């Protein structure tokens, strides 16, 4: 399995990358971690004529806590999320997600920005970023702009960025007090995409859920938030019945396709279970557990 | 008939240390000191230094001057007419030397068809139609791997799709004929029976209880991490073909190549270098090999062909694919009395199974397993479908896995049906130790066994009774826990030449030992290790026999120019056959060594006795000659009239197969929410007779267990209704990682084979055979009270989830 | 279809070679540099037979272009015993029978090397997850885990002794 030939560019700065992208718009593909793109190229499912490798843009590799958000450079390796003390201490949903992406070797190459920009509903970060109400920063010839995650995923493998823009940063709002999150994923084996997975981020007010956002993985054509499920959860006191109703709502609003991972009914029901388990864990964390 | 006399002499020697019924023990015998490292020592492997330093030599590591590369155009249809192949664009590309089509092979002497191991025929390259998805259509030869990959995209084939027939039961209706090249227009290939039909029917008529079940043992793939490949190097001047090839059976392959190509056999050298796993997948001759060899013949240059993983998964031989309908009868005491089995074997587009010639369904008729019953009758039908051909073992001895899965499932179903504990039920139905040698209702003569010994040991290891108590408590709380047992009997070491051959070549195997003047030795074998550790274990066998340190014995396999003829390594046959040949050759050497020692010590032969590494004068051990001294004398001071040298060769024809066995117990917990099955514990007690190297045996068992887990819970080759393979990469063909694979717990008993010269049996495949039913039985055990009787493997979360929800169980 | 000159350090030695942009790193290592200890087992980034260390991190060299390794430091299995003594991981795999056919072994060892650098005192479960990007078809993994435990202990003892 050998990729088709292409022209290769390795810009040393973001500006150089952007100008290359502008010059070759339509023909070029950005090569970030390459862990999805290169296998697709080996099978000649992707045959870009030009590759712009942005792995030299080390300025885009950082995890920084700023005033009210966590800033993650687009080229940050998944592995760095696993290792990051701040992610470990304050962003458990993100850490849950990072450790179940593909396998440890892939995580040494794969990037957070690549995972999100690819807009694959089977990828794990989209659901998590939806649950976090993250913001995506994109830079293009006209400058920098931010895109709310809710507006970012526009179709299967399609995002809201223009062809000449590059994703540079992801911002996760700093969780307020009494918040907790969790990611629960069922996979056939390590390295596989999810059968279904649920990302939950919530804030408690006493025993009540004051805020909650739920993202789902691989049960829709476009990365999705489970809004009906969120509605079942917000304002309620946590109970088995509420969690069940929330899970059921998510099962009802997702739209999985049957494949080797299971049929539609199965995936819906697993979505219910994943949502419940993530809520349980998120609540435990919001109450100060790990 | 001098050969027969030789054989008799061979077997009269077997008595050495082994009697007809040897009690079971769990102590590994060690008779040699550490420095000799004979049998029983946990010797570190001699082959490992090269592997751990990246200095192995696999086929893809072979690089010859001027070497060309081959890539293959494959069919996107499972069944289609080929109207035309247009390779002109590919041929115009820089670096493309040739495109080989079926027409070219036909012109080269009807090489477009080849015989299969089952004496069926299989296309090498098609002329007018393809019969499976990913079938080889034509091949491009180019100066680099990358150019060849580009060029196959530039070959344009005009296909006219035909209806595929994927379901073997549909195929039996003959609406779509897969092989219209055959005179008879039917997909039915063969019918085969074993056992006594009338006696079995009569037992069923008298039965107090009959249980029936349909089960499917799905199509799977061996997926050794190294795919198949070849470097063919034809020398036009010498008219000599040198082939590096991923081969488990290099000699047999040489003979097949000679017969197919017409190149004289002495002008073909097959080298099977280091092999990155075989498991049966490197036994067949695939079209790619033949095309690669032809490409070298045509171009006069070395040509390399290395499969991609997707080609390997999509086109190479599969395993299993048995559709089974089984019935078991029990008498009024609940004792198993009979077994009646009908099976449909989905052979794909050719009967290319790697079975001994006389056994189209392999050793499947061993299916009465470890249980004593009055009668059994087994029928199997083979059928063509538009799927890749094959029928290899997947780490199993010719279909014994299918047999064991069926009998262990049926026994469990019967036990549950009768309300008996599955362990107790097995204990009262086992063939008893005093019944060996035991003749089974389908005609097998089991050499030895102690089934209750192995099961009792496994039960002790995990405190079986306590687990049953725990299960009761859990069930009362609505939790799902299951305990599954498999008490399997394996049948390995083909085989006695009267019954076993491949394409007419008898299934003996060979060893040749040469001892050099300085007391170092070279030993060569007709088998071929693919990870089993032959370089170490064969050396230990010889060390045990001759007292030479195992480190002083170089073991070599895989080069047909130097190794004695043998049938290769598969079906756990190396220790039973070539291992025995090593013993026999060593004993021939020892007999000569005794004469030399007597000459050196100036005593009569009868005055000498053997002591570990020397012959000594009876009663005065100071007067002795070590094997090294004897070896030196064999070249420098041998008796007048005796041939110089110290070497021997043996072609060992075993009197019977060996029958390793074991009892496995698997404990599972089931997640009611997701249907996930979690293996909490898995205890495996194996009995493979005398153990040559306990460390290697453990490795074989642990590896085999994971390869048993794989089809039980993860792996299956799946086709859509058009015959497209949906599991053609490792992204969807789910080989377990270290996370899915549990921590295996091993135990052993030792019941030596009474006919093998060192009482050993094969072991590499027992766990692959025994593990799947233990897992399946555990899952069914957890769900029986919900009305679940059977689950087909692989037991995936969606299957369990469906059963749970159907029974009204949720989280 | 661009060609590039690549300069990188492989096993401590600097090499410069022209490569076609699409050349996979694993092919560059095996074919151009003739270091055949690094193997290929799949086309989907699943098996890890091709694992090498790039700047100390284990990655799958089938899922990286050689041109991307320009300026990088690469270590392959061939370097582990370059000084003449086996690395504790090599020793562990030999002692504990952590290999059979040997095909996955170089990738498994390189993966374990990167893993232990991050996590020198791992639990069994952490080891199993740590090598979950590498498939082995022969061993059933028990003895690979033991081999890595052996190496971890030995490396830690060496570290302690060095202080």
mmCIF file of N, CA and C in Angstrom, chain B residues 284-320:
data_model
loop_
_atom_site.group_PDB
_atom_site.id
_atom_site.type_symbol
_atom_site.label_atom_id
_atom_site.label_comp_id
_atom_site.label_asym_id
_atom_site.label_seq_id
_atom_site.Cartn_x
_atom_site.Cartn_y
_atom_site.Cartn_z
ATOM 1 N N UNK B 284 -0.335 -23.436 2.134
ATOM 2 C CA UNK B 284 -0.773 -23.536 0.728
ATOM 3 C C UNK B 284 0.192 -22.835 -0.231
ATOM 4 N N UNK B 285 0.057 -23.214 -1.507
ATOM 5 C CA UNK B 285 0.732 -22.475 -2.572
ATOM 6 C C UNK B 285 -0.285 -21.474 -3.106
ATOM 7 N N UNK B 286 0.011 -20.194 -2.982
ATOM 8 C CA UNK B 286 -0.907 -19.163 -3.462
ATOM 9 C C UNK B 286 -0.540 -18.747 -4.885
ATOM 10 N N UNK B 287 -1.533 -18.237 -5.613
ATOM 11 C CA UNK B 287 -1.249 -17.785 -6.983
ATOM 12 C C UNK B 287 -0.058 -16.825 -7.056
ATOM 13 N N UNK B 288 0.046 -15.934 -6.072
ATOM 14 C CA UNK B 288 1.134 -14.947 -6.093
ATOM 15 C C UNK B 288 2.510 -15.587 -6.179
ATOM 16 N N UNK B 289 2.680 -16.692 -5.484
ATOM 17 C CA UNK B 289 3.978 -17.384 -5.534
ATOM 18 C C UNK B 289 4.282 -17.854 -6.965
ATOM 19 N N UNK B 290 3.263 -18.451 -7.570
ATOM 20 C CA UNK B 290 3.486 -19.015 -8.907
ATOM 21 C C UNK B 290 3.775 -17.892 -9.896
ATOM 22 N N UNK B 291 3.003 -16.809 -9.796
ATOM 23 C CA UNK B 291 3.219 -15.697 -10.735
ATOM 24 C C UNK B 291 4.612 -15.111 -10.533
ATOM 25 N N UNK B 292 5.015 -14.988 -9.290
ATOM 26 C CA UNK B 292 6.329 -14.416 -8.985
ATOM 27 C C UNK B 292 7.441 -15.272 -9.589
ATOM 28 N N UNK B 293 7.299 -16.585 -9.449
ATOM 29 C CA UNK B 293 8.304 -17.490 -10.021
ATOM 30 C C UNK B 293 8.315 -17.372 -11.544
ATOM 31 N N UNK B 294 7.120 -17.305 -12.129
ATOM 32 C CA UNK B 294 7.052 -17.161 -13.592
ATOM 33 C C UNK B 294 7.680 -15.825 -14.006
ATOM 34 N N UNK B 295 7.439 -14.790 -13.208
ATOM 35 C CA UNK B 295 7.992 -13.468 -13.541
ATOM 36 C C UNK B 295 9.512 -13.520 -13.589
ATOM 37 N N UNK B 296 10.106 -14.279 -12.692
ATOM 38 C CA UNK B 296 11.560 -14.400 -12.709
ATOM 39 C C UNK B 296 12.030 -15.215 -13.913
ATOM 40 N N UNK B 297 11.269 -16.254 -14.233
ATOM 41 C CA UNK B 297 11.582 -17.058 -15.422
ATOM 42 C C UNK B 297 11.550 -16.188 -16.674
ATOM 43 N N UNK B 298 10.505 -15.342 -16.759
ATOM 44 C CA UNK B 298 10.286 -14.532 -17.953
ATOM 45 C C UNK B 298 11.354 -13.439 -18.075
ATOM 46 N N UNK B 299 11.649 -12.789 -16.941
ATOM 47 C CA UNK B 299 12.565 -11.642 -17.002
ATOM 48 C C UNK B 299 14.023 -12.063 -16.821
ATOM 49 N N UNK B 300 14.230 -13.247 -16.284
ATOM 50 C CA UNK B 300 15.599 -13.672 -16.011
ATOM 51 C C UNK B 300 16.224 -12.901 -14.852
ATOM 52 N N UNK B 301 15.391 -12.222 -14.084
ATOM 53 C CA UNK B 301 15.908 -11.426 -12.967
ATOM 54 C C UNK B 301 15.216 -11.844 -11.671
ATOM 55 N N UNK B 302 15.840 -11.532 -10.548
ATOM 56 C CA UNK B 302 15.147 -11.810 -9.294
ATOM 57 C C UNK B 302 13.902 -10.933 -9.190
ATOM 58 N N UNK B 303 12.821 -11.514 -8.698
ATOM 59 C CA UNK B 303 11.572 -10.773 -8.543
ATOM 60 C C UNK B 303 11.065 -10.962 -7.126
ATOM 61 N N UNK B 304 10.721 -9.839 -6.492
ATOM 62 C CA UNK B 304 10.193 -9.909 -5.124
ATOM 63 C C UNK B 304 8.698 -9.607 -5.127
ATOM 64 N N UNK B 305 7.971 -10.410 -4.370
ATOM 65 C CA UNK B 305 6.543 -10.144 -4.160
ATOM 66 C C UNK B 305 6.260 -10.257 -2.675
ATOM 67 N N UNK B 306 5.775 -9.173 -2.103
ATOM 68 C CA UNK B 306 5.390 -9.185 -0.690
ATOM 69 C C UNK B 306 3.949 -8.698 -0.608
ATOM 70 N N UNK B 307 3.112 -9.517 -0.013
ATOM 71 C CA UNK B 307 1.702 -9.141 0.124
ATOM 72 C C UNK B 307 1.529 -7.954 1.047
ATOM 73 N N UNK B 308 0.538 -7.134 0.743
ATOM 74 C CA UNK B 308 0.044 -6.176 1.732
ATOM 75 C C UNK B 308 -0.836 -6.940 2.709
ATOM 76 N N UNK B 309 -1.048 -6.338 3.875
ATOM 77 C CA UNK B 309 -1.949 -6.966 4.847
ATOM 78 C C UNK B 309 -3.339 -7.158 4.252
ATOM 79 N N UNK B 310 -3.829 -6.167 3.534
ATOM 80 C CA UNK B 310 -5.190 -6.294 3.013
ATOM 81 C C UNK B 310 -5.269 -7.424 1.992
ATOM 82 N N UNK B 311 -4.232 -7.608 1.187
ATOM 83 C CA UNK B 311 -4.238 -8.732 0.243
ATOM 84 C C UNK B 311 -4.224 -10.056 1.008
ATOM 85 N N UNK B 312 -3.406 -10.066 2.046
ATOM 86 C CA UNK B 312 -3.268 -11.262 2.869
ATOM 87 C C UNK B 312 -4.612 -11.656 3.478
ATOM 88 N N UNK B 313 -5.326 -10.651 4.008
ATOM 89 C CA UNK B 313 -6.607 -10.931 4.665
ATOM 90 C C UNK B 313 -7.701 -11.257 3.654
ATOM 91 N N UNK B 314 -7.609 -10.639 2.483
ATOM 92 C CA UNK B 314 -8.714 -10.752 1.541
ATOM 93 C C UNK B 314 -8.595 -11.946 0.597
ATOM 94 N N UNK B 315 -7.373 -12.380 0.316
ATOM 95 C CA UNK B 315 -7.237 -13.410 -0.715
ATOM 96 C C UNK B 315 -6.595 -14.708 -0.230
ATOM 97 N N UNK B 316 -5.820 -14.655 0.828
ATOM 98 C CA UNK B 316 -5.155 -15.884 1.273
ATOM 99 C C UNK B 316 -6.138 -16.815 1.966
ATOM 100 N N UNK B 317 -5.672 -18.016 2.145
ATOM 101 C CA UNK B 317 -6.545 -19.056 2.687
ATOM 102 C C UNK B 317 -7.142 -18.686 4.040
ATOM 103 N N UNK B 318 -8.403 -18.993 4.176
ATOM 104 C CA UNK B 318 -9.126 -18.800 5.434
ATOM 105 C C UNK B 318 -9.048 -20.080 6.259
ATOM 106 N N UNK B 319 -9.662 -20.046 7.433
ATOM 107 C CA UNK B 319 -9.817 -21.256 8.250
ATOM 108 C C UNK B 319 -11.274 -21.381 8.674
ATOM 109 N N UNK B 320 -11.632 -22.613 9.133
ATOM 110 C CA UNK B 320 -12.983 -22.891 9.663
ATOM 111 C C UNK B 320 -14.067 -22.789 8.570
#
